[in-house]
């Protein structure tokens, strides 16, 4: 139960801090990592 009460506010904070621009940047970083791996 303590674990859930610790994680729940953090999840809310993530959802509040990451609207669409945040998800877009996450996709960009993921694409960049994939591109770097393919180049090696």
PDB file of N, CA and C in Angstrom, residues 8-40:
ATOM      1  N   UNK A   8       1.615   6.725  -7.051  1.00  0.00           N
ATOM      2  CA  UNK A   8       0.462   7.429  -7.614  1.00  0.00           C
ATOM      3  C   UNK A   8       0.714   8.922  -7.851  1.00  0.00           C
ATOM      4  N   UNK A   9       1.234   9.672  -6.877  1.00  0.00           N
ATOM      5  CA  UNK A   9       1.493  11.097  -7.122  1.00  0.00           C
ATOM      6  C   UNK A   9       2.522  11.293  -8.225  1.00  0.00           C
ATOM      7  N   UNK A  10       3.494  10.401  -8.297  1.00  0.00           N
ATOM      8  CA  UNK A  10       4.532  10.511  -9.316  1.00  0.00           C
ATOM      9  C   UNK A  10       3.923  10.315 -10.700  1.00  0.00           C
ATOM     10  N   UNK A  11       3.013   9.345 -10.816  1.00  0.00           N
ATOM     11  CA  UNK A  11       2.321   9.121 -12.086  1.00  0.00           C
ATOM     12  C   UNK A  11       1.515  10.348 -12.482  1.00  0.00           C
ATOM     13  N   UNK A  12       0.811  10.941 -11.523  1.00  0.00           N
ATOM     14  CA  UNK A  12       0.032  12.148 -11.802  1.00  0.00           C
ATOM     15  C   UNK A  12       0.946  13.267 -12.268  1.00  0.00           C
ATOM     16  N   UNK A  13       2.119  13.392 -11.634  1.00  0.00           N
ATOM     17  CA  UNK A  13       3.068  14.436 -12.005  1.00  0.00           C
ATOM     18  C   UNK A  13       3.569  14.217 -13.424  1.00  0.00           C
ATOM     19  N   UNK A  14       3.851  12.958 -13.763  1.00  0.00           N
ATOM     20  CA  UNK A  14       4.311  12.645 -15.119  1.00  0.00           C
ATOM     21  C   UNK A  14       3.232  13.004 -16.130  1.00  0.00           C
ATOM     22  N   UNK A  15       1.994  12.609 -15.853  1.00  0.00           N
ATOM     23  CA  UNK A  15       0.895  12.899 -16.775  1.00  0.00           C
ATOM     24  C   UNK A  15       0.678  14.398 -16.908  1.00  0.00           C
ATOM     25  N   UNK A  16       0.886  15.132 -15.830  1.00  0.00           N
ATOM     26  CA  UNK A  16       0.693  16.576 -15.874  1.00  0.00           C
ATOM     27  C   UNK A  16       1.840  17.266 -16.600  1.00  0.00           C
ATOM     28  N   UNK A  17       3.055  16.744 -16.442  1.00  0.00           N
ATOM     29  CA  UNK A  17       4.220  17.398 -17.018  1.00  0.00           C
ATOM     30  C   UNK A  17       4.434  17.021 -18.467  1.00  0.00           C
ATOM     31  N   UNK A  18       3.926  15.859 -18.888  1.00  0.00           N
ATOM     32  CA  UNK A  18       4.163  15.416 -20.257  1.00  0.00           C
ATOM     33  C   UNK A  18       2.876  15.436 -21.065  1.00  0.00           C
ATOM     34  N   UNK A  19       2.547  16.604 -21.619  1.00  0.00           N
ATOM     35  CA  UNK A  19       1.455  16.659 -22.583  1.00  0.00           C
ATOM     36  C   UNK A  19       1.983  16.249 -23.956  1.00  0.00           C
ATOM     37  N   UNK A  20       1.377  16.721 -25.021  1.00  0.00           N
ATOM     38  CA  UNK A  20       1.792  16.281 -26.347  1.00  0.00           C
ATOM     39  C   UNK A  20       3.222  16.652 -26.720  1.00  0.00           C
ATOM     40  N   UNK A  21       3.712  17.834 -26.397  1.00  0.00           N
ATOM     41  CA  UNK A  21       5.109  18.140 -26.735  1.00  0.00           C
ATOM     42  C   UNK A  21       6.078  17.167 -26.066  1.00  0.00           C
ATOM     43  N   UNK A  22       5.759  16.742 -24.863  1.00  0.00           N
ATOM     44  CA  UNK A  22       6.632  15.812 -24.152  1.00  0.00           C
ATOM     45  C   UNK A  22       6.682  14.458 -24.840  1.00  0.00           C
ATOM     46  N   UNK A  23       5.517  13.968 -25.262  1.00  0.00           N
ATOM     47  CA  UNK A  23       5.493  12.680 -25.947  1.00  0.00           C
ATOM     48  C   UNK A  23       6.196  12.787 -27.285  1.00  0.00           C
ATOM     49  N   UNK A  24       6.086  13.939 -27.930  1.00  0.00           N
ATOM     50  CA  UNK A  24       6.767  14.150 -29.213  1.00  0.00           C
ATOM     51  C   UNK A  24       8.273  14.085 -29.021  1.00  0.00           C
ATOM     52  N   UNK A  25       8.777  14.716 -27.964  1.00  0.00           N
ATOM     53  CA  UNK A  25      10.222  14.697 -27.719  1.00  0.00           C
ATOM     54  C   UNK A  25      10.686  13.294 -27.340  1.00  0.00           C
ATOM     55  N   UNK A  26       9.845  12.550 -26.625  1.00  0.00           N
ATOM     56  CA  UNK A  26      10.196  11.168 -26.293  1.00  0.00           C
ATOM     57  C   UNK A  26      10.323  10.329 -27.557  1.00  0.00           C
ATOM     58  N   UNK A  27       9.393  10.526 -28.489  1.00  0.00           N
ATOM     59  CA  UNK A  27       9.458   9.802 -29.763  1.00  0.00           C
ATOM     60  C   UNK A  27      10.712  10.191 -30.520  1.00  0.00           C
ATOM     61  N   UNK A  28      11.068  11.465 -30.448  1.00  0.00           N
ATOM     62  CA  UNK A  28      12.262  11.952 -31.139  1.00  0.00           C
ATOM     63  C   UNK A  28      13.506  11.283 -30.572  1.00  0.00           C
ATOM     64  N   UNK A  29      13.601  11.218 -29.248  1.00  0.00           N
ATOM     65  CA  UNK A  29      14.750  10.581 -28.602  1.00  0.00           C
ATOM     66  C   UNK A  29      14.821   9.100 -28.967  1.00  0.00           C
ATOM     67  N   UNK A  30      13.666   8.436 -28.969  1.00  0.00           N
ATOM     68  CA  UNK A  30      13.633   7.017 -29.325  1.00  0.00           C
ATOM     69  C   UNK A  30      14.096   6.810 -30.763  1.00  0.00           C
ATOM     70  N   UNK A  31      13.653   7.680 -31.659  1.00  0.00           N
ATOM     71  CA  UNK A  31      14.061   7.581 -33.065  1.00  0.00           C
ATOM     72  C   UNK A  31      15.558   7.816 -33.197  1.00  0.00           C
ATOM     73  N   UNK A  32      16.063   8.770 -32.428  1.00  0.00           N
ATOM     74  CA  UNK A  32      17.494   9.085 -32.472  1.00  0.00           C
ATOM     75  C   UNK A  32      18.314   7.893 -32.001  1.00  0.00           C
ATOM     76  N   UNK A  33      17.874   7.256 -30.911  1.00  0.00           N
ATOM     77  CA  UNK A  33      18.585   6.084 -30.397  1.00  0.00           C
ATOM     78  C   UNK A  33      18.572   4.953 -31.416  1.00  0.00           C
ATOM     79  N   UNK A  34      17.431   4.738 -32.043  1.00  0.00           N
ATOM     80  CA  UNK A  34      17.333   3.694 -33.054  1.00  0.00           C
ATOM     81  C   UNK A  34      18.254   3.984 -34.226  1.00  0.00           C
ATOM     82  N   UNK A  35      18.341   5.248 -34.621  1.00  0.00           N
ATOM     83  CA  UNK A  35      19.194   5.638 -35.746  1.00  0.00           C
ATOM     84  C   UNK A  35      20.664   5.429 -35.402  1.00  0.00           C
ATOM     85  N   UNK A  36      21.036   5.786 -34.189  1.00  0.00           N
ATOM     86  CA  UNK A  36      22.434   5.618 -33.756  1.00  0.00           C
ATOM     87  C   UNK A  36      22.804   4.135 -33.732  1.00  0.00           C
ATOM     88  N   UNK A  37      21.881   3.289 -33.285  1.00  0.00           N
ATOM     89  CA  UNK A  37      22.165   1.850 -33.226  1.00  0.00           C
ATOM     90  C   UNK A  37      22.299   1.272 -34.627  1.00  0.00           C
ATOM     91  N   UNK A  38      21.496   1.772 -35.560  1.00  0.00           N
ATOM     92  CA  UNK A  38      21.547   1.249 -36.916  1.00  0.00           C
ATOM     93  C   UNK A  38      22.852   1.643 -37.602  1.00  0.00           C
ATOM     94  N   UNK A  39      23.382   2.800 -37.240  1.00  0.00           N
ATOM     95  CA  UNK A  39      24.607   3.286 -37.878  1.00  0.00           C
ATOM     96  C   UNK A  39      25.822   2.464 -37.497  1.00  0.00           C
ATOM     97  N   UNK A  40      25.816   1.887 -36.314  1.00  0.00           N
ATOM     98  CA  UNK A  40      27.006   1.151 -35.860  1.00  0.00           C
ATOM     99  C   UNK A  40      27.248  -0.114 -36.678  1.00  0.00           C
TER     100      UNK A  40
END
